[in-house]
Amino acid sequence: MQSYIKIENGVVPSVCSLDCPDQCGLLVHKKDGKITKIEGDPEHPITKGAICNKVRNMGERIYDDKRIQTPLKRIGQKGEGKFVPISWQEAIETIATRWKKLIHEEGAESILPYSFYGNMGKLSAEGMDRRFFYRLGSSQLDRTICNIAGSVGFSYTMGGSYGTDPEEMKETKLFVIWGINAVSTNMHQMMIAQQARKNGAKIIVIDVHKNQTGRMADWFIPVLPGTDGALALGIMHILYKENLVNRSFLQEYTVGYEELEKHVEAYDPQTVSVITGVPAEDIYTLARMYGTVSPSMIRIGNGLQHHDNGGMIVRTIACLPALTGQWLLRGGGAVKSSSGYLTYNQKALQRPDLLKQPTRVINMNLLGKALLELEKPIRSLFIYNTNPAVVAPEANKVRDGLAREDLFTVVHDLFLTETAMFADIVLPATSAFENTDFYTSSWHNYLHLHEPVIAPYGESKSNPNVFRLLAQALGFDEQEFKDTDEQLIEQALSHVSTPYFPVVTYEELKNERFVKAKDIDQLLKNLPTPSGKIELYSKKMEADGHPALPTHKPLVQESDLPFLFVPAPNHNFLNSTFSNNEKHIKLEKTPKLFMNQQNADRLGIEDGTVVRVWNHRGECELTVSTGDQVLPGVVVSQGLWSDALGKKHLVNALTPDRVADMGGGAVFFSGRVNVEAANKEKTVQ
Ligand SMILES: Nc1nc2c(c(=O)[nH]1)N[C@H]1C(S)=C(S)[C@@H](COP(=O)(O)OP(=O)(O)OC[C@H]3O[C@@H](n4cnc5c(=O)[nH]c(N)nc54)[C@H](O)[C@@H]3O)O[C@H]1N2
Ligand SMILES: Nc1nc2c(c(=O)[nH]1)N[C@H]1C(S)=C(S)[C@@H](COP(=O)(O)OP(=O)(O)OC[C@H]3O[C@@H](n4cnc5c(=O)[nH]c(N)nc54)[C@H](O)[C@@H]3O)O[C@H]1N2
Ligand code: SF4
Ligand SMILES: [Mo]
């Protein structure tokens, strides 16, 4: 096997490392050792050569002048962006010296790692770093910012993150695309739905915003934010009443279907209509379609669980396919995430046993609070794979925390992000193209090996290599910190306990490129719920303090401000990644705020007006787009915009750092705001 790095001119395989369910197979074209073009790998069984525009232009990001080439030391004020280059030796020594002192004076818990999945590679996101921070005995981080509420909710019903295989979805006759902007965030799901449509399938989109995905639907159903659980219960009400449920399936594979039948009597279409904003006759039509068209598939998004009640919403929707027996049909069922099939040997890779005694655990959604309010303060942060100054809720609080003079912050990234501007030491990170790693998707069921396609940029280092250096500097001389990337992969692939994980070695992966999970069709035989069945009634939920049956719970009424604010992602950025790349910014034009025409008329705001959006947490500026894309009382923005365009587009200045009903999840979309033309004085604070 020759190293791809050594191939100066040619085409080499790769995998997209971004936090996106599609996890595309890529082909990277090289000339004189540099990437000249990135395209989709036509041999990839799911993504089949199609990739998004973001990654087609990724080469520009890899060789962007703004990329950090050496470690940096801050010389100006925090947030000011004045740094000077230093050597790796000085950087690592500075960190090690500071941490040794902190550990001696205040204990290792005064140090907090802060990371997410800017790089989805297992070694990059949850490998040597975890070993290091367990061994250090630092505070641990609960990584809750993305999908946890929905994952916990789905698991109460189905036992884990298991969904329908995308490769079966060509046979689906009814696609319900629910709370996911799939055209932008899961493009191959949409391509499969389109293929199925050619064979007669219908596409229904249920969303708070008629965005590019809603516009592609055969039927778009607008719903009020945070009310999807009620809508699902209304569907159940009709399915039971009109005998559209599959009783033999319910009997054999579920628990609680009789209790559920009684329970959903309360969710008659009239009542549900008032809660959801969906007309009663539409609820009937939807339920009858769902009850009669088979196979049907529900693609449950991440958007609808970024709410106070997000866990319960997903728990509730996850019950629907069982009511009609969809799980027995090819192309039938639902998918929120399928990460459960390819759960590798996490213990072997992450080594939680290196943690000598339990430490405090900090919910990443509460970063601002944690930095400003903890009695036993955090004195040092090590941030990698994430840009919390832009993506975390209550951004102003986060930034106040990051600005603390006594806080020693290290940021490892490819760019001088908004977060890195607050760092004392910045470390240059390799891009995923420069690393060895392995990947599993949260949507399709393939495992990929990635071998580096280009040499490290400048002096940049991969995440595992940085933690190897830090381990050495802190005197951790155990073998665990000397394992090579190849050894880490071998450990992660061996002695895996899930029935779906393919038996495969590192060497085999090198030749295979994509390896599929096995026996996915055995899901109903392996359900890891307490009863081994689909739990429509869940005793576990009761024990955890939730209603045992799916139940609508309204959003927290945090204030009387007139609008619910849904600051969603956009098409051309990936979270805040690409928000500093000119090409992507140009494609997005300006940060918009979608508002219903009725609201705009009443406020005297015209299409294209720059407005100030505010609440007690902060404010930002957006350009209004009026029309019927959102219901009255709801405003939607798109994109996590960079400070390079002025801090005024920081939507997370407005989002709450409350946590969702399950898993401590983020509630980005449950905040309330007021809106006013930017040139007027504020009327409400
Ligand atoms: N282009 C692009 N792709 C991405 C990302 C990106 O930023 N840009 N981010 C990646 C990441 S990390 C993730 S987690 C996924 C997220 O991708 P998705 O699963 O699509 O989730 P979101 O984009 O957060 O929101 C999806 C939709 O939920 C809608 N929504 C909000 N509240 C509600 C509600 O109460 N009910 C209903 N029915 N709909 C609601 C929003 O209007 C939006 O259309 O995408 C990944 N892919
Ligand atoms: N308002 C609002 N806020 C949101 C959301 C929303 O819908 N609305 N979505 C939320 C969701 S679902 C998510 S997942 C989060 C995501 O938020 P983040 O995880 O912060 O994602 P990004 O903004 O893409 O930032 C990833 C960073 O990792 C860096 N990076 C990439 N590869 C590597 C590597 O190998 N090593 C190191 N050290 N760094 C690397 C990138 O350069 C980038 O700066 O945002 C959340 N924030
Ligand atoms: S961001 Fe998503 S769609 Fe684009 S190349 Fe990567 S995995 Fe594919
Ligand atoms: Mo996410």
Tab-separated table of N, CA and C in Angstrom, residues 366-418:
chain	number	residue	atom	x	y	z
A	366	LEU	N	-23.881	25.071	28.762
A	366	LEU	CA	-23.864	26.053	29.854
A	366	LEU	C	-22.482	26.672	30.004
A	367	LEU	N	-21.746	26.760	28.904
A	367	LEU	CA	-20.365	27.245	28.991
A	367	LEU	C	-20.280	28.631	29.623
A	368	GLY	N	-21.158	29.547	29.193
A	368	GLY	CA	-21.118	30.903	29.748
A	368	GLY	C	-21.287	30.883	31.259
A	369	LYS	N	-22.329	30.188	31.688
A	369	LYS	CA	-22.589	30.067	33.127
A	369	LYS	C	-21.403	29.427	33.832
A	370	ALA	N	-20.872	28.362	33.235
A	370	ALA	CA	-19.772	27.634	33.881
A	370	ALA	C	-18.562	28.546	34.064
A	371	LEU	N	-18.312	29.408	33.086
A	371	LEU	CA	-17.137	30.283	33.181
A	371	LEU	C	-17.368	31.434	34.150
A	372	LEU	N	-18.618	31.843	34.295
A	372	LEU	CA	-18.885	33.046	35.094
A	372	LEU	C	-19.393	32.758	36.498
A	373	GLU	N	-20.007	31.599	36.680
A	373	GLU	CA	-20.754	31.437	37.929
A	373	GLU	C	-20.311	30.297	38.838
A	374	LEU	N	-19.419	29.426	38.379
A	374	LEU	CA	-19.087	28.275	39.226
A	374	LEU	C	-18.337	28.699	40.488
A	375	GLU	N	-18.713	28.072	41.584
A	375	GLU	CA	-18.064	28.421	42.847
A	375	GLU	C	-16.596	27.988	42.850
A	376	LYS	N	-16.384	26.767	42.322
A	376	LYS	CA	-14.988	26.312	42.133
A	376	LYS	C	-14.652	26.607	40.679
A	377	PRO	N	-13.994	27.723	40.399
A	377	PRO	CA	-13.916	28.207	39.017
A	377	PRO	C	-13.131	27.301	38.075
A	378	ILE	N	-13.493	27.422	36.798
A	378	ILE	CA	-12.663	26.849	35.745
A	378	ILE	C	-11.553	27.869	35.512
A	379	ARG	N	-10.320	27.410	35.548
A	379	ARG	CA	-9.181	28.332	35.367
A	379	ARG	C	-8.525	28.179	34.004
A	380	SER	N	-8.808	27.039	33.368
A	380	SER	CA	-8.193	26.841	32.056
A	380	SER	C	-9.122	26.041	31.148
A	381	LEU	N	-9.148	26.449	29.880
A	381	LEU	CA	-9.959	25.764	28.872
A	381	LEU	C	-9.048	25.268	27.764
A	382	PHE	N	-9.301	24.049	27.282
A	382	PHE	CA	-8.611	23.589	26.075
A	382	PHE	C	-9.697	23.311	25.048
A	383	ILE	N	-9.752	24.160	24.002
A	383	ILE	CA	-10.863	24.113	23.038
A	383	ILE	C	-10.368	23.577	21.700
A	384	TYR	N	-11.059	22.578	21.163
A	384	TYR	CA	-10.686	22.016	19.850
A	384	TYR	C	-11.941	21.501	19.161
A	385	ASN	N	-11.930	21.488	17.815
A	385	ASN	CA	-13.063	20.971	17.020
A	385	ASN	C	-14.351	21.747	17.223
A	386	THR	N	-14.304	22.938	17.706
A	386	THR	CA	-15.531	23.704	17.928
A	386	THR	C	-15.215	25.186	18.076
A	387	ASN	N	-16.245	26.008	17.856
A	387	ASN	CA	-16.079	27.458	17.879
A	387	ASN	C	-17.158	28.079	18.777
A	388	PRO	N	-17.055	27.838	20.093
A	388	PRO	CA	-18.164	28.208	20.981
A	388	PRO	C	-18.515	29.690	20.991
A	389	ALA	N	-17.586	30.581	20.663
A	389	ALA	CA	-17.918	32.012	20.697
A	389	ALA	C	-19.019	32.333	19.687
A	390	VAL	N	-19.219	31.448	18.704
A	390	VAL	CA	-20.277	31.646	17.711
A	390	VAL	C	-21.408	30.636	17.864
A	391	VAL	N	-21.084	29.388	18.174
A	391	VAL	CA	-22.108	28.339	18.098
A	391	VAL	C	-22.822	28.032	19.418
A	392	ALA	N	-22.263	28.449	20.539
A	392	ALA	CA	-22.877	28.075	21.813
A	392	ALA	C	-23.989	29.062	22.167
A	393	PRO	N	-25.020	28.600	22.901
A	393	PRO	CA	-26.106	29.506	23.289
A	393	PRO	C	-25.628	30.580	24.264
A	394	GLU	N	-26.408	31.643	24.360
A	394	GLU	CA	-26.057	32.786	25.234
A	394	GLU	C	-24.632	33.250	24.931
A	395	ALA	N	-24.402	33.598	23.668
A	395	ALA	CA	-23.044	33.910	23.215
A	395	ALA	C	-22.406	35.067	23.971
A	396	ASN	N	-23.198	36.017	24.404
A	396	ASN	CA	-22.578	37.149	25.120
A	396	ASN	C	-21.994	36.694	26.458
A	397	LYS	N	-22.718	35.780	27.094
A	397	LYS	CA	-22.216	35.234	28.356
A	397	LYS	C	-20.937	34.421	28.095
A	398	VAL	N	-20.973	33.651	27.012
A	398	VAL	CA	-19.791	32.837	26.661
A	398	VAL	C	-18.586	33.757	26.458
A	399	ARG	N	-18.824	34.849	25.729
A	399	ARG	CA	-17.702	35.752	25.440
A	399	ARG	C	-17.235	36.489	26.695
A	400	ASP	N	-18.173	36.852	27.566
A	400	ASP	CA	-17.748	37.463	28.842
A	400	ASP	C	-16.871	36.487	29.610
A	401	GLY	N	-17.258	35.226	29.571
A	401	GLY	CA	-16.471	34.197	30.254
A	401	GLY	C	-15.093	34.053	29.633
A	402	LEU	N	-15.070	33.982	28.301
A	402	LEU	CA	-13.779	33.806	27.603
A	402	LEU	C	-12.859	35.006	27.820
A	403	ALA	N	-13.452	36.163	28.101
A	403	ALA	CA	-12.648	37.385	28.276
A	403	ALA	C	-12.023	37.485	29.668
A	404	ARG	N	-12.375	36.563	30.560
A	404	ARG	CA	-11.836	36.616	31.930
A	404	ARG	C	-10.309	36.610	31.904
A	405	GLU	N	-9.708	37.586	32.539
A	405	GLU	CA	-8.242	37.718	32.508
A	405	GLU	C	-7.539	36.529	33.152
A	406	ASP	N	-8.159	35.950	34.181
A	406	ASP	CA	-7.487	34.869	34.915
A	406	ASP	C	-7.666	33.508	34.241
A	407	LEU	N	-8.416	33.476	33.147
A	407	LEU	CA	-8.670	32.195	32.486
A	407	LEU	C	-7.566	31.923	31.468
A	408	PHE	N	-6.943	30.748	31.569
A	408	PHE	CA	-5.882	30.390	30.619
A	408	PHE	C	-6.498	29.506	29.535
A	409	THR	N	-6.590	30.071	28.330
A	409	THR	CA	-7.306	29.375	27.260
A	409	THR	C	-6.374	28.959	26.135
A	410	VAL	N	-6.492	27.698	25.739
A	410	VAL	CA	-5.753	27.189	24.585
A	410	VAL	C	-6.790	26.812	23.529
A	411	VAL	N	-6.591	27.249	22.297
A	411	VAL	CA	-7.489	26.865	21.208
A	411	VAL	C	-6.680	26.187	20.117
A	412	HIS	N	-7.141	24.992	19.727
A	412	HIS	CA	-6.495	24.244	18.637
A	412	HIS	C	-7.461	24.256	17.468
A	413	ASP	N	-7.099	24.905	16.376
A	413	ASP	CA	-8.008	25.037	15.227
A	413	ASP	C	-7.181	25.304	13.974
A	414	LEU	N	-7.848	25.274	12.824
A	414	LEU	CA	-7.158	25.581	11.568
A	414	LEU	C	-7.099	27.085	11.330
A	415	PHE	N	-8.030	27.792	11.979
A	415	PHE	CA	-8.174	29.227	11.740
A	415	PHE	C	-8.212	29.983	13.058
A	416	LEU	N	-7.943	31.271	12.937
A	416	LEU	CA	-8.088	32.144	14.092
A	416	LEU	C	-9.576	32.473	14.227
A	417	THR	N	-10.309	31.546	14.788
A	417	THR	CA	-11.764	31.701	14.894
A	417	THR	C	-12.092	32.776	15.931
A	418	GLU	N	-13.367	33.108	16.024
A	418	GLU	CA	-13.839	34.064	17.032
A	418	GLU	C	-13.428	33.585	18.420
